[in-house]
PDB file of C-alpha atoms in Angstrom:
ATOM      1  CA  MET A 157      30.514  73.720  34.194  1.00 52.00           C
ATOM      2  CA  ARG A 158      33.189  71.354  34.478  1.00 57.00           C
ATOM      3  CA  LYS A 159      33.094  68.865  37.660  1.00 59.00           C
ATOM      4  CA  TYR A 160      36.411  67.654  39.006  1.00 54.00           C
ATOM      5  CA  THR A 161      37.188  64.435  40.910  1.00 56.00           C
ATOM      6  CA  LEU A 162      39.693  64.177  43.471  1.00 57.00           C
ATOM      7  CA  SER A 163      42.691  62.132  42.181  1.00 52.00           C
ATOM      8  CA  ALA A 164      42.975  58.302  43.315  1.00 45.00           C
ATOM      9  CA  THR A 165      46.144  59.130  45.561  1.00 45.00           C
ATOM     10  CA  CYS A 166      44.660  61.973  47.556  1.00 49.00           C
ATOM     11  CA  ALA A 167      41.324  60.148  47.809  1.00 48.00           C
ATOM     12  CA  SER A 168      42.727  56.997  48.834  1.00 44.00           C
ATOM     13  CA  GLY A 169      43.375  57.664  52.308  1.00 50.00           C
ATOM     14  CA  ALA A 170      39.670  58.786  52.703  1.00 45.00           C
ATOM     15  CA  LEU A 171      38.565  55.916  50.873  1.00 40.00           C
ATOM     16  CA  LEU A 172      40.333  53.483  53.247  1.00 38.00           C
ATOM     17  CA  ALA A 173      38.740  55.255  56.241  1.00 43.00           C
ATOM     18  CA  PHE A 174      35.333  54.930  54.818  1.00 41.00           C
ATOM     19  CA  LEU A 175      36.028  51.555  53.570  1.00 38.00           C
ATOM     20  CA  SER A 176      37.650  49.931  56.862  1.00 40.00           C
ATOM     21  CA  PRO A 177      34.345  50.339  58.919  1.00 44.00           C
ATOM     22  CA  PRO A 178      32.324  48.224  56.368  1.00 44.00           C
ATOM     23  CA  LEU A 179      34.953  45.722  55.956  1.00 39.00           C
ATOM     24  CA  LEU A 180      35.424  45.423  59.812  1.00 40.00           C
ATOM     25  CA  ALA A 181      31.554  44.886  60.315  1.00 44.00           C
ATOM     26  CA  GLN A 182      31.791  41.823  58.094  1.00 43.00           C
ATOM     27  CA  ASP A 183      33.212  40.150  61.166  1.00 46.00           C
ATOM     28  CA  GLN A 184      30.546  41.246  63.254  1.00 48.00           C
ATOM     29  CA  ALA A 185      27.045  39.282  63.773  1.00 53.00           C
ATOM     30  CA  PRO A 186      24.193  40.506  61.961  1.00 53.00           C
ATOM     31  CA  PRO A 187      21.530  41.942  64.120  1.00 51.00           C
ATOM     32  CA  PRO A 188      18.587  39.496  65.320  1.00 56.00           C
ATOM     33  CA  PRO A 189      15.766  39.207  63.270  1.00 59.00           C
ATOM     34  CA  GLY A 190      13.026  41.803  63.540  1.00 57.00           C
ATOM     35  CA  GLU A 191      15.821  44.222  65.149  1.00 54.00           C
ATOM     36  CA  GLU A 192      17.348  46.745  62.681  1.00 53.00           C
ATOM     37  CA  ALA A 193      20.964  48.154  63.126  1.00 46.00           C
ATOM     38  CA  PRO A 194      20.701  51.906  64.581  1.00 48.00           C
ATOM     39  CA  ALA A 195      21.040  54.404  61.581  1.00 49.00           C
ATOM     40  CA  MET A 196      23.859  56.906  61.623  1.00 48.00           C
ATOM     41  CA  PRO A 197      22.482  60.141  62.791  1.00 56.00           C
ATOM     42  CA  GLU A 198      22.531  62.656  60.035  1.00 69.00           C
ATOM     43  CA  GLN A 199      23.928  66.069  60.886  1.00 78.00           C
ATOM     44  CA  PRO A 200      21.061  68.930  60.659  1.00 85.00           C
ATOM     45  CA  PRO A 201      21.504  71.498  58.223  1.00 90.00           C
ATOM     46  CA  HIS A 202      24.062  74.340  58.994  1.00 92.00           C
ATOM     47  CA  GLN A 203      22.383  77.352  60.604  1.00 92.00           C
ATOM     48  CA  LEU A 204      23.383  80.413  58.514  1.00 94.00           C
ATOM     49  CA  THR A 205      24.576  83.389  60.120  1.00 94.00           C
ATOM     50  CA  PRO A 206      23.059  86.677  58.721  1.00 95.00           C
ATOM     51  CA  ASP A 207      26.332  87.033  56.453  1.00 96.00           C
ATOM     52  CA  GLU A 208      25.963  83.588  55.178  1.00 96.00           C
ATOM     53  CA  GLN A 209      22.140  84.225  54.431  1.00 96.00           C
ATOM     54  CA  ALA A 210      22.808  87.106  52.433  1.00 96.00           C
ATOM     55  CA  VAL A 211      25.431  85.343  50.331  1.00 96.00           C
ATOM     56  CA  PHE A 212      22.846  82.317  50.140  1.00 96.00           C
ATOM     57  CA  ASP A 213      20.257  84.764  48.954  1.00 97.00           C
ATOM     58  CA  GLY A 214      22.279  86.007  46.248  1.00 97.00           C
ATOM     59  CA  TRP A 215      22.730  82.438  44.600  1.00 97.00           C
ATOM     60  CA  SER A 216      20.825  81.098  41.643  1.00 96.00           C
ATOM     61  CA  PRO A 217      17.905  78.786  42.477  1.00 96.00           C
ATOM     62  CA  GLU A 218      19.853  75.665  41.214  1.00 96.00           C
ATOM     63  CA  GLN A 219      22.674  76.668  43.535  1.00 96.00           C
ATOM     64  CA  GLN A 220      20.602  77.048  46.480  1.00 96.00           C
ATOM     65  CA  THR A 221      19.029  73.632  45.687  1.00 96.00           C
ATOM     66  CA  SER A 222      22.339  72.075  45.286  1.00 95.00           C
ATOM     67  CA  TYR A 223      23.426  73.427  48.749  1.00 96.00           C
ATOM     68  CA  ALA A 224      20.060  72.207  50.300  1.00 95.00           C
ATOM     69  CA  ALA A 225      20.858  68.768  49.145  1.00 94.00           C
ATOM     70  CA  TRP A 226      24.299  68.378  51.038  1.00 95.00           C
ATOM     71  CA  PRO A 227      24.867  66.958  54.366  1.00 95.00           C
ATOM     72  CA  GLY A 228      24.984  69.451  57.109  1.00 95.00           C
ATOM     73  CA  ASP A 229      28.599  68.559  57.789  1.00 94.00           C
ATOM     74  CA  VAL A 230      29.248  69.770  54.127  1.00 96.00           C
ATOM     75  CA  GLN A 231      27.361  72.792  54.342  1.00 96.00           C
ATOM     76  CA  THR A 232      29.424  73.731  57.491  1.00 95.00           C
ATOM     77  CA  TYR A 233      32.507  72.700  55.776  1.00 96.00           C
ATOM     78  CA  TYR A 234      31.726  74.915  52.929  1.00 97.00           C
ATOM     79  CA  TRP A 235      31.363  78.127  55.220  1.00 97.00           C
ATOM     80  CA  SER A 236      34.611  77.076  56.954  1.00 96.00           C
ATOM     81  CA  LEU A 237      36.509  77.560  53.503  1.00 97.00           C
ATOM     82  CA  PRO A 238      37.958  81.183  52.154  1.00 96.00           C
ATOM     83  CA  VAL A 239      35.952  82.661  49.257  1.00 95.00           C
ATOM     84  CA  PRO A 240      38.306  81.439  46.573  1.00 95.00           C
ATOM     85  CA  ARG A 241      37.713  77.738  47.820  1.00 96.00           C
ATOM     86  CA  GLN A 242      34.001  78.089  47.980  1.00 96.00           C
ATOM     87  CA  GLU A 243      34.180  78.867  44.388  1.00 94.00           C
ATOM     88  CA  MET A 244      36.304  75.958  43.634  1.00 94.00           C
ATOM     89  CA  PHE A 245      34.051  73.757  45.748  1.00 96.00           C
ATOM     90  CA  TRP A 246      31.228  74.465  43.684  1.00 95.00           C
ATOM     91  CA  ARG A 247      33.265  72.747  40.683  1.00 93.00           C
ATOM     92  CA  LEU A 248      33.572  69.499  42.429  1.00 93.00           C
ATOM     93  CA  THR A 249      31.145  66.504  42.332  1.00 93.00           C
ATOM     94  CA  ASP A 250      28.747  66.227  45.302  1.00 93.00           C
ATOM     95  CA  ASN A 251      30.743  63.089  46.142  1.00 94.00           C
ATOM     96  CA  ASP A 252      34.077  64.532  46.285  1.00 94.00           C
ATOM     97  CA  LYS A 253      32.295  67.469  48.461  1.00 95.00           C
ATOM     98  CA  ILE A 254      31.207  64.884  50.937  1.00 94.00           C
ATOM     99  CA  ALA A 255      34.606  63.011  51.081  1.00 95.00           C
ATOM    100  CA  LEU A 256      36.580  66.231  51.236  1.00 95.00           C
ATOM    101  CA  ALA A 257      34.446  67.596  54.148  1.00 95.00           C
ATOM    102  CA  LYS A 258      34.900  64.166  56.041  1.00 94.00           C
ATOM    103  CA  MET A 259      38.570  64.060  55.797  1.00 95.00           C
ATOM    104  CA  GLU A 260      41.179  64.680  58.455  1.00 96.00           C
ATOM    105  CA  PRO A 261      42.623  68.334  58.161  1.00 95.00           C
ATOM    106  CA  VAL A 262      45.899  67.154  56.859  1.00 95.00           C
ATOM    107  CA  ASP A 263      44.372  65.225  54.244  1.00 96.00           C
ATOM    108  CA  GLN A 264      42.153  68.155  53.053  1.00 95.00           C
ATOM    109  CA  ALA A 265      45.035  70.572  52.614  1.00 95.00           C
ATOM    110  CA  ALA A 266      46.729  67.618  50.402  1.00 95.00           C
ATOM    111  CA  ALA A 267      43.658  67.403  48.375  1.00 95.00           C
ATOM    112  CA  TRP A 268      43.142  71.340  47.763  1.00 95.00           C
ATOM    113  CA  GLU A 269      46.502  71.469  46.719  1.00 95.00           C
ATOM    114  CA  MET A 270      45.784  68.890  44.102  1.00 94.00           C
ATOM    115  CA  VAL A 271      42.474  70.706  43.379  1.00 92.00           C
ATOM    116  CA  GLU A 272      44.064  74.208  42.978  1.00 93.00           C
ATOM    117  CA  LYS A 273      46.721  72.612  40.631  1.00 93.00           C
ATOM    118  CA  ARG A 274      44.489  71.045  38.784  1.00 90.00           C
ATOM    119  CA  LEU A 275      42.386  74.038  37.935  1.00 88.00           C
ATOM    120  CA  GLN A 276      45.239  76.068  37.328  1.00 88.00           C
ATOM    121  CA  ASP A 277      46.545  73.640  34.894  1.00 88.00           C
ATOM    122  CA  ASP A 278      43.231  73.559  32.950  1.00 85.00           C
ATOM    123  CA  ALA A 279      43.095  77.361  33.080  1.00 80.00           C
ATOM    124  CA  GLY A 280      46.517  77.343  31.782  1.00 78.00           C
ATOM    125  CA  ALA A 281      45.512  74.821  28.929  1.00 72.00           C
ATOM    126  CA  ALA A 282      42.383  76.989  27.682  1.00 63.00           C
ATOM    127  CA  PRO A 283      43.289  78.923  24.490  1.00 60.00           C
ATOM    128  CA  LYS A 284      43.853  82.473  24.810  1.00 56.00           C
ATOM    129  CA  PRO A 285      42.397  84.808  22.099  1.00 54.00           C
ATOM    130  CA  SER A 286      45.649  85.376  20.616  1.00 52.00           C
ATOM    131  CA  ASP A 287      46.145  81.650  20.168  1.00 49.00           C
ATOM    132  CA  GLU A 288      43.034  80.902  18.428  1.00 49.00           C
ATOM    133  CA  MET A 289      43.371  80.373  14.666  1.00 48.00           C
ATOM    134  CA  PRO A 290      41.875  83.004  12.151  1.00 49.00           C
ATOM    135  CA  ALA A 291      38.435  81.785  10.959  1.00 51.00           C
ATOM    136  CA  GLY A 292      39.590  81.462   7.410  1.00 53.00           C
ATOM    137  CA  SER A 293      42.305  79.358   7.955  1.00 47.00           C
TER     138      SER A 293
END
């Protein structure tokens, strides 16, 4: 299965959002020795509805394992997507899934437009059986 990465132009806004806090943190004094900075709380896994559980149970063990490894907010975002986008979501890298889930809605919409166009372009570039060369040529 081919994995896709979001283009740099779309992801740049998200990357700026991720990079800005660490860059700003450089100006802050480090915590005193013996004290650690508080860790960001990780969102708990998404609680599946009965319908979602039925879909989950139909997945391959590999898909179930991949899904279980996603952060809770990514799991929740996945279930918020319409089915066609859920299918496309599996084709993204895990890093892109995380970045997409953390984007603002307007940035998500732009990212999805790019993903859909890319997948459509790739599907159009695949040779059709009638376009293939005969075996003896």
